[in-house]
Short mmCIF file of C-alpha atoms in Angstrom, two decimals:
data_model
loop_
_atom_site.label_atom_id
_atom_site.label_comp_id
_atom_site.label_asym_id
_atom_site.label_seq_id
_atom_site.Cartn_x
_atom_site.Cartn_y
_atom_site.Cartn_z
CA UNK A 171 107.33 -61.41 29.60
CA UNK A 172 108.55 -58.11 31.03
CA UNK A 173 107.74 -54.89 29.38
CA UNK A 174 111.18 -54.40 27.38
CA UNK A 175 110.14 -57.56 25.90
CA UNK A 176 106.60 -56.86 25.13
CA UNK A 177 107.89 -53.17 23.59
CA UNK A 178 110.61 -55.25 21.56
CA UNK A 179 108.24 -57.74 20.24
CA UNK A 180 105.70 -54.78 18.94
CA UNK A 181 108.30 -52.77 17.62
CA UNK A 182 109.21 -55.87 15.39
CA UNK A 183 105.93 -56.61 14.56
CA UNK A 184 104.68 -52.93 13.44
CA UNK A 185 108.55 -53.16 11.22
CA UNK A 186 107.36 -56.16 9.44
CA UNK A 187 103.47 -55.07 9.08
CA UNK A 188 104.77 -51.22 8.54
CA UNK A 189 102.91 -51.13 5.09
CA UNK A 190 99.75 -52.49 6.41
CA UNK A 191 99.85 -50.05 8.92
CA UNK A 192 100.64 -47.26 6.68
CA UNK A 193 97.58 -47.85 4.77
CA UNK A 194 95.64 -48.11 8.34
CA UNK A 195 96.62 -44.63 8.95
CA UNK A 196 96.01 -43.50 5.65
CA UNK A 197 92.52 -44.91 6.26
CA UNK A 198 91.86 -43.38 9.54
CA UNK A 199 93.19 -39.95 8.00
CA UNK A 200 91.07 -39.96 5.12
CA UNK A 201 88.15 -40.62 7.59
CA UNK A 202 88.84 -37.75 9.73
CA UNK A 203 89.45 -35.98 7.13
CA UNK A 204 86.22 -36.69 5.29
CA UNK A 205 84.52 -36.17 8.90
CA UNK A 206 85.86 -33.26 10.21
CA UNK A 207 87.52 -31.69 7.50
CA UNK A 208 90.95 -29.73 8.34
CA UNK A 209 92.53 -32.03 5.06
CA UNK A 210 96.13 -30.80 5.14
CA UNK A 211 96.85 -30.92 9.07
CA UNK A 212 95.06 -34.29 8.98
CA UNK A 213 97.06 -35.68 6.22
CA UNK A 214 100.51 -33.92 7.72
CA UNK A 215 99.76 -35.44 11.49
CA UNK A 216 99.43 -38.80 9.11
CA UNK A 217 102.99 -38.76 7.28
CA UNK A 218 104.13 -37.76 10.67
CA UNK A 219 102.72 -40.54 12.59
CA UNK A 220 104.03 -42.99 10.10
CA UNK A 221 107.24 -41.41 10.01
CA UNK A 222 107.69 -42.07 13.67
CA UNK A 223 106.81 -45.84 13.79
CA UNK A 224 109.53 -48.37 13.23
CA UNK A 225 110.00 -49.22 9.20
CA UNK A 226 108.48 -45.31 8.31
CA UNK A 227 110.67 -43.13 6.26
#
């Protein structure tokens, strides 16, 4: 499997999971958030981040 292939078959993958992963990175945000505090950039760096990967908004 070359890399296009491998990059193909994870794009597909994250499109068809993108709501799982959505609520990953909601998770992982609200961690950080609760962590580290800095709510609003860690919760806009979130909506970005799932804006960029295939099946965001």
């Amino acid at each position: 499997m070359n890399f296009d292939e491998l990059k193909n078959k994870a794009f597909e993958v994250l499109e068809e999971n993108h709501e799982k992963v959505d609520q990953g990175i909601d998770a992982a945000a609200e961690f950080i958030a609760g962590r580290f505090g800095h709510e609003e950039q860690v919760r806009t760096v979130a909506e970005q981040a799932k804006n960029i990967l295939p099946g965001g908004e």
